[in-house]
CSV table of N, CA and C in Angstrom, one decimal:
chain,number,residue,atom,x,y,z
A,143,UNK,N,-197.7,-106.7,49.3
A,143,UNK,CA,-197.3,-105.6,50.2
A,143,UNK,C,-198.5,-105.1,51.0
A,144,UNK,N,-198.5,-104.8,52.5
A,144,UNK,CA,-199.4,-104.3,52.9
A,144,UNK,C,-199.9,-102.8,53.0
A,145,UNK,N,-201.1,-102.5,53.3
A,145,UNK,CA,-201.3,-100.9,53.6
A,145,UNK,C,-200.3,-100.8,54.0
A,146,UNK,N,-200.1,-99.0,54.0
A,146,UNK,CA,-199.4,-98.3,55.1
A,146,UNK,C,-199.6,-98.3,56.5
A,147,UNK,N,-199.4,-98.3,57.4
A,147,UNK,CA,-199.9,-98.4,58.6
A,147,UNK,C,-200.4,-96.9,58.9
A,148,UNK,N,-201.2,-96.7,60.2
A,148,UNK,CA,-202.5,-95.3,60.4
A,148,UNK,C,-201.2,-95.0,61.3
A,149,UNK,N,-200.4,-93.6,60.6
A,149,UNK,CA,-199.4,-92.5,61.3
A,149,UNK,C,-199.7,-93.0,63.3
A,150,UNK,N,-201.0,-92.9,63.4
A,150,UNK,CA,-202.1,-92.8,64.6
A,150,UNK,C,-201.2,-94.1,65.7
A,151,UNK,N,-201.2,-95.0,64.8
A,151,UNK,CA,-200.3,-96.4,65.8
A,151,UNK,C,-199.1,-96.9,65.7
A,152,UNK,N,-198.6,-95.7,65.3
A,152,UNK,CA,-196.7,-95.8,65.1
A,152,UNK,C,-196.3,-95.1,66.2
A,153,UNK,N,-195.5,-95.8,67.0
A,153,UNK,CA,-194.6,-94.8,68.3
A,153,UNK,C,-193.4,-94.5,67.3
A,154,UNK,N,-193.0,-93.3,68.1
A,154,UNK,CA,-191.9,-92.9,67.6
A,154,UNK,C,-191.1,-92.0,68.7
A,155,UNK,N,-189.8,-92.6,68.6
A,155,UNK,CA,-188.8,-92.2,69.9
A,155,UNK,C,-187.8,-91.5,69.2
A,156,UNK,N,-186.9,-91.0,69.7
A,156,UNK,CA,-186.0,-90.2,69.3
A,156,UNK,C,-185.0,-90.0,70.3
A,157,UNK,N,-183.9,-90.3,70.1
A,157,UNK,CA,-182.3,-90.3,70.7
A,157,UNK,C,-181.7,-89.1,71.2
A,158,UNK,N,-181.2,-89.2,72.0
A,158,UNK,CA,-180.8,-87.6,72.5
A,158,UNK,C,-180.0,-86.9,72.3
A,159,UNK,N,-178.9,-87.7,71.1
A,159,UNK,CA,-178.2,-86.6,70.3
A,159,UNK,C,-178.7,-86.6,68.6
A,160,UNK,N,-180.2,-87.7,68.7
A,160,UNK,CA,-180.7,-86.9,67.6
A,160,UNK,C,-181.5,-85.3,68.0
A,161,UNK,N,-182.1,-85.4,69.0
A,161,UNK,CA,-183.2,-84.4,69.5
A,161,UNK,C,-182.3,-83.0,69.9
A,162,UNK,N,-180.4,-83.1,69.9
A,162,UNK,CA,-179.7,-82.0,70.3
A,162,UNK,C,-179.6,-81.6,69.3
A,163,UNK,N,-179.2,-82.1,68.0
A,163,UNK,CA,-179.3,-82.1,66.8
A,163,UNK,C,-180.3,-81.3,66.1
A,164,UNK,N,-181.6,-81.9,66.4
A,164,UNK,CA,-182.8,-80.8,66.0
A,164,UNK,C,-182.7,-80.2,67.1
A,165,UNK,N,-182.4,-80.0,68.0
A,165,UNK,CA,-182.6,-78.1,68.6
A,165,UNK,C,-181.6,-77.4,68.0
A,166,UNK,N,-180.4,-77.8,67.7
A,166,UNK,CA,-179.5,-76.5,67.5
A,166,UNK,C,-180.0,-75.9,66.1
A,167,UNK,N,-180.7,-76.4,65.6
A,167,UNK,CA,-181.6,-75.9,63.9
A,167,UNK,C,-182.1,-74.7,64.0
A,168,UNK,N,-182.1,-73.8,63.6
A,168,UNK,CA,-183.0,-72.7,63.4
A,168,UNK,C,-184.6,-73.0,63.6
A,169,UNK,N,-185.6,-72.4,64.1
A,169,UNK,CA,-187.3,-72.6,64.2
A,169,UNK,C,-187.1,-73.2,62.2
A,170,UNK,N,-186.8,-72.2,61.6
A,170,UNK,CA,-187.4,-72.8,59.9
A,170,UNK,C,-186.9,-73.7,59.6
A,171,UNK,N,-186.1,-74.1,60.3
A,171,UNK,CA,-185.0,-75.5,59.5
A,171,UNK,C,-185.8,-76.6,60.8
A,172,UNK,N,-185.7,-76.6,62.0
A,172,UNK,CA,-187.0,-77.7,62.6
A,172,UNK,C,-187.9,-78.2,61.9
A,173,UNK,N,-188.8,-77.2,61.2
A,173,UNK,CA,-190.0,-77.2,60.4
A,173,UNK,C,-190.0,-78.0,59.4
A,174,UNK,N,-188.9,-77.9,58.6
A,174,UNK,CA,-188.6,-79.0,57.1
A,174,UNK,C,-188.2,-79.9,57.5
A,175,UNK,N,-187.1,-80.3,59.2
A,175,UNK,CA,-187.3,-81.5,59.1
A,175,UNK,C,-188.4,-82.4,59.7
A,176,UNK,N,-188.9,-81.8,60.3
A,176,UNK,CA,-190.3,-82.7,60.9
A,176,UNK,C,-191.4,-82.4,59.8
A,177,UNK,N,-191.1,-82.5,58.9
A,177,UNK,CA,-192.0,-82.6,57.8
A,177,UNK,C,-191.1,-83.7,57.2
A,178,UNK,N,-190.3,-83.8,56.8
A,178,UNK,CA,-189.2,-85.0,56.7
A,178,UNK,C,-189.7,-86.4,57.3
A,179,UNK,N,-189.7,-85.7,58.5
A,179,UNK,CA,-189.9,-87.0,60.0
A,179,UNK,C,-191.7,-87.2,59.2
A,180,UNK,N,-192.5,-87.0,58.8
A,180,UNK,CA,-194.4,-86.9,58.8
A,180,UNK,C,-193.6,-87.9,57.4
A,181,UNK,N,-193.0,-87.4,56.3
A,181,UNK,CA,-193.0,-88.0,55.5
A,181,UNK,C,-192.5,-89.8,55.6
A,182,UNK,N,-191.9,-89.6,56.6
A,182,UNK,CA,-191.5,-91.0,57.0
A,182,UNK,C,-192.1,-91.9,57.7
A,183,UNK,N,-192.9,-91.2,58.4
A,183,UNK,CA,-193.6,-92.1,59.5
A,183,UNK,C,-194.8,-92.3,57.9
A,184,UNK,N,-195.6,-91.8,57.2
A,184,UNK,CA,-196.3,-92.4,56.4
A,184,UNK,C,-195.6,-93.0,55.4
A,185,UNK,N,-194.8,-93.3,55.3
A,185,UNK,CA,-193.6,-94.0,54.3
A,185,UNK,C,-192.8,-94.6,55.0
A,186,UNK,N,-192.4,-95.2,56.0
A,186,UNK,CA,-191.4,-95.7,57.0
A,186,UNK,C,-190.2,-96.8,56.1
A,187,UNK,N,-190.7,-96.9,54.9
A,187,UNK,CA,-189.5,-97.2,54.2
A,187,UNK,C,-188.7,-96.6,53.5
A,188,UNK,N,-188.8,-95.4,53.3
A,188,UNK,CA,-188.8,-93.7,52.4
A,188,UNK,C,-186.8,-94.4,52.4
A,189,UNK,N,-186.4,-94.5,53.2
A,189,UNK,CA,-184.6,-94.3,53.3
A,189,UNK,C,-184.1,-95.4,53.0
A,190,UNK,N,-183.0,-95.6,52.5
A,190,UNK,CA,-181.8,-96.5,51.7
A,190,UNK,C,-181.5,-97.5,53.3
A,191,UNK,N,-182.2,-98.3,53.0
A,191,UNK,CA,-181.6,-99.5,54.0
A,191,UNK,C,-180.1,-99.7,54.2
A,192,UNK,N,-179.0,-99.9,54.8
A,192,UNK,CA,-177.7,-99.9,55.0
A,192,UNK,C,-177.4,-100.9,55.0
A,193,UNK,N,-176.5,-101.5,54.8
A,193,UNK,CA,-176.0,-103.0,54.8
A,193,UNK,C,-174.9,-103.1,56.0
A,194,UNK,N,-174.2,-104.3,56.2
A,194,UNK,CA,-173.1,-105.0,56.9
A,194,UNK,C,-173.2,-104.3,58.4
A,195,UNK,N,-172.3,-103.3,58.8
A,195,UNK,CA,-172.2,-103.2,60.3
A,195,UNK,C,-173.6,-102.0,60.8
A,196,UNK,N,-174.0,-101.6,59.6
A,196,UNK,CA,-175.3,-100.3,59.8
A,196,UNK,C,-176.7,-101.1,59.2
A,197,UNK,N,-176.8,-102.3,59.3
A,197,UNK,CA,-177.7,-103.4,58.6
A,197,UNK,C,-179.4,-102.5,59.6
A,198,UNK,N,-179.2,-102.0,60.8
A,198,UNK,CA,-180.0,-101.8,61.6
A,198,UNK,C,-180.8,-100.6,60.8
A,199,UNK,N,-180.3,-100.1,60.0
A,199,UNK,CA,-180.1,-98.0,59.9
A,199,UNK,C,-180.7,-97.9,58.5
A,200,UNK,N,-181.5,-97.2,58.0
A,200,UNK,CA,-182.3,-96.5,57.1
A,200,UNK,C,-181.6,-95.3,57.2
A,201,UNK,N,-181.4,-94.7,56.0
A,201,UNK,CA,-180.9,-93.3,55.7
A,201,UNK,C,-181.7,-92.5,54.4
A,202,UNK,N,-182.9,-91.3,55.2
A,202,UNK,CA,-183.2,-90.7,54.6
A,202,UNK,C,-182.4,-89.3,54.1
A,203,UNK,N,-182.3,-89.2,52.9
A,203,UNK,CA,-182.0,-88.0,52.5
A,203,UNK,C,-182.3,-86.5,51.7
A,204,UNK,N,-181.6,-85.7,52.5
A,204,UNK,CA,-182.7,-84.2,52.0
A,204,UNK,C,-181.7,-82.9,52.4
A,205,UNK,N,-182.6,-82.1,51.9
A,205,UNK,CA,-181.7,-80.8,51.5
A,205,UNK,C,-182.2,-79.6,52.5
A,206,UNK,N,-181.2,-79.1,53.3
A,206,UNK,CA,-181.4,-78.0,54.3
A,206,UNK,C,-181.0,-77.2,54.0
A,207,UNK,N,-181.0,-75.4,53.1
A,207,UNK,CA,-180.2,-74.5,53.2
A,207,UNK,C,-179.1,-74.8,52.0
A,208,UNK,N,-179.6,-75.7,51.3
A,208,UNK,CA,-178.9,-76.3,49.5
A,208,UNK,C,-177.2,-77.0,50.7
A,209,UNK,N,-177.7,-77.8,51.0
A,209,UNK,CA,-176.9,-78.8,52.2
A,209,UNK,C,-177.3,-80.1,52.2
A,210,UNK,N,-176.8,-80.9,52.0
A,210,UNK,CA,-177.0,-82.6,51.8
A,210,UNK,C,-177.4,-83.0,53.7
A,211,UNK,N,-178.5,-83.5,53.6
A,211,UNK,CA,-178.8,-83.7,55.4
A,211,UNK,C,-179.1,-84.7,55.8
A,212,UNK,N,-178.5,-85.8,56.1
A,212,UNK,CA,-178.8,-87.0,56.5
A,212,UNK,C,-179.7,-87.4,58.1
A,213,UNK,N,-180.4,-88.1,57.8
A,213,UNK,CA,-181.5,-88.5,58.7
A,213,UNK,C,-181.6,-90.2,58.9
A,214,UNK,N,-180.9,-90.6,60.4
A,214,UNK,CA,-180.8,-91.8,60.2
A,214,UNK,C,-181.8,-92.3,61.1
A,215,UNK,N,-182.7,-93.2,60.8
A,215,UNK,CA,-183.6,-93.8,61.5
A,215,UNK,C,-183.5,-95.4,61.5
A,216,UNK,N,-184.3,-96.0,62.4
A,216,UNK,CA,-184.8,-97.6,62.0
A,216,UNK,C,-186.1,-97.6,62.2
A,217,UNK,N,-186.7,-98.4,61.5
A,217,UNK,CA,-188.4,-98.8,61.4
A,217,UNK,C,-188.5,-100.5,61.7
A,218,UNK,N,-189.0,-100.8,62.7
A,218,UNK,CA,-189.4,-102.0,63.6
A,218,UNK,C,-191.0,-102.3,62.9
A,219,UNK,N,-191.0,-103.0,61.7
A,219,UNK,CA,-192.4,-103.2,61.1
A,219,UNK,C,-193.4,-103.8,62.3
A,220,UNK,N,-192.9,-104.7,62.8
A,220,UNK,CA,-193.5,-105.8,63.6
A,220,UNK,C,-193.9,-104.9,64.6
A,221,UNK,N,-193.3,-104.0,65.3
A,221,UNK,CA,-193.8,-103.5,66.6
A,221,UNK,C,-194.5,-101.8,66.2
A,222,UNK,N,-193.9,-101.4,64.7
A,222,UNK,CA,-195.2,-100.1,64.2
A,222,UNK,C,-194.1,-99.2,64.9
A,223,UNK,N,-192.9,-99.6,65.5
A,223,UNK,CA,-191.7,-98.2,66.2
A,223,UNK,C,-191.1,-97.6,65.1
A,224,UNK,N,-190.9,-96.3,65.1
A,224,UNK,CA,-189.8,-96.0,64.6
A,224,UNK,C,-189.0,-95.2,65.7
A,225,UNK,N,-187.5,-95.5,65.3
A,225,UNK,CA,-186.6,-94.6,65.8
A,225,UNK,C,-185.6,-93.9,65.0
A,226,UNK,N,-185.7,-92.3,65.6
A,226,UNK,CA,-185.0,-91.3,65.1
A,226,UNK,C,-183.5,-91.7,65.8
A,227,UNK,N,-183.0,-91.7,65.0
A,227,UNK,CA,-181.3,-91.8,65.8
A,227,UNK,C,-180.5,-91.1,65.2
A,228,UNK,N,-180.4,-90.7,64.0
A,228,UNK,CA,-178.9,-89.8,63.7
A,228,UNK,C,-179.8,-88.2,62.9
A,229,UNK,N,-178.8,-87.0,63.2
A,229,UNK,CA,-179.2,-86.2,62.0
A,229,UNK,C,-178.1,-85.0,61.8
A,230,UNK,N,-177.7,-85.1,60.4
A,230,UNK,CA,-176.7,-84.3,60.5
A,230,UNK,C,-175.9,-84.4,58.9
A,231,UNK,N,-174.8,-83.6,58.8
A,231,UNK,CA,-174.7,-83.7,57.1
A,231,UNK,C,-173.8,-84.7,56.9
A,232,UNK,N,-173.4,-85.0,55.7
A,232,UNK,CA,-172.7,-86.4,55.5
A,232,UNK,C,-171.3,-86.6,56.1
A,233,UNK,N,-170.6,-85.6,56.0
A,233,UNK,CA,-169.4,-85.6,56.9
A,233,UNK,C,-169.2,-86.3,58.2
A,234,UNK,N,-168.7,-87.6,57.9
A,234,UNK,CA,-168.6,-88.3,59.5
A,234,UNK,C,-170.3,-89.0,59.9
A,235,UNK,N,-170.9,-88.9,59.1
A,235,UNK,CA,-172.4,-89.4,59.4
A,235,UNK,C,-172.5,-91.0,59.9
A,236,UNK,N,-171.7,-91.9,58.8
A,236,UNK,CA,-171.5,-93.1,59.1
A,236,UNK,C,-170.6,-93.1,60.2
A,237,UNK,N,-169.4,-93.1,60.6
A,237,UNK,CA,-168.7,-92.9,61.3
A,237,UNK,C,-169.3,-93.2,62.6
A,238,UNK,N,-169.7,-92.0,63.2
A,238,UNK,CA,-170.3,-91.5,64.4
A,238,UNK,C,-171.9,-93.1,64.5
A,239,UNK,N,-172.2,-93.1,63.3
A,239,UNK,CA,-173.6,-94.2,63.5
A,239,UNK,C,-172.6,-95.7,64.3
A,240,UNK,N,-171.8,-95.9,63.1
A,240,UNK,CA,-171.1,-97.4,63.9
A,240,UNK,C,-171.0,-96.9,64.9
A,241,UNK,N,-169.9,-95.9,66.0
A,241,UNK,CA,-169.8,-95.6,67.1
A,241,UNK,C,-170.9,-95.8,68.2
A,242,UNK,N,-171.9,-95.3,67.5
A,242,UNK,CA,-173.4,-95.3,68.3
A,242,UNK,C,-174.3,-96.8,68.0
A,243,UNK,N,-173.8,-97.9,67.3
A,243,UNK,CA,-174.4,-98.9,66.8
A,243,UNK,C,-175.5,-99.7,68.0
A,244,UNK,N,-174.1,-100.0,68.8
A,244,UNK,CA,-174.3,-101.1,70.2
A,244,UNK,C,-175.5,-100.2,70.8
A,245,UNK,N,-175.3,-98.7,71.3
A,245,UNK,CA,-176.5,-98.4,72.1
A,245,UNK,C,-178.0,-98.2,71.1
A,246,UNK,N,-177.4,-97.7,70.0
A,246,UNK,CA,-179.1,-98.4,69.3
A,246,UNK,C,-179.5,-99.2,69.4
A,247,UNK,N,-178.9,-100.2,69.0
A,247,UNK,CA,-179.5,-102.2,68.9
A,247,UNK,C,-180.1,-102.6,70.4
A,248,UNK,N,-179.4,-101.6,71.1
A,248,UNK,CA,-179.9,-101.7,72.9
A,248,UNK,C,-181.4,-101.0,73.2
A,249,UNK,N,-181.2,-100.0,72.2
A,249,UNK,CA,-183.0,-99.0,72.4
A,249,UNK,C,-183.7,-99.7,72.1
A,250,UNK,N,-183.5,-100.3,71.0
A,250,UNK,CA,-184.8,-100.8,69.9
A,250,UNK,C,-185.2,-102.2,70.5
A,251,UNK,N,-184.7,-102.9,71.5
A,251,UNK,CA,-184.7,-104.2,72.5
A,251,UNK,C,-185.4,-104.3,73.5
């Protein structure tokens, strides 16, 4: 296994109904997840890899407000990308990802 990669040479992009997602948060609930997001970019494998039609999708998970909060990202090892793409509680989480599948596989291209 190799080092971690240096935070410093990871891009990291974010989807625009992940980024509506974190605005509608409260300032103190932003805070824990972008500490969330720090914990992943130095751990980029931190979340449960998905299988079959979500094969693309990492799912980190964590607690907002004693609330189950799903955080769905992909990590591109070879290019050091990560992308923010889903965030939100489990209800409908997968759902809404297949829905959104095609235009991810299209970002990360």
């Amino acid at each position: 296994m190799s080092a971690p990669p240096n935070a410093a040479e990871i891009a990291v992009y974010q989807t625009n109904r992940f980024e509506k997602a974190l605005h509608k948060l409260p300032e103190a609930q932003r805070h824990l997840v972008e500490d969330e997001i720090d914990a992943i970019i130095d751990t980029p494998c931190l979340g449960e890899l998905k299988k079959g039609d979500l094969a693309h999708l990492r799912v980190h998970k964590f607690s907002l407000n004693r609330q189950q909060v799903l955080l769905g990202y992909s990590w591109l090892e070879g290019k050091l990308e990560l992308y923010l793409l889903q965030l939100g509680p489990h209800e409908n989480f997968y759902d809404k990802a297949k829905e959104q599948r095609k235009s991810d596989l299209e970002r990360m291209t």
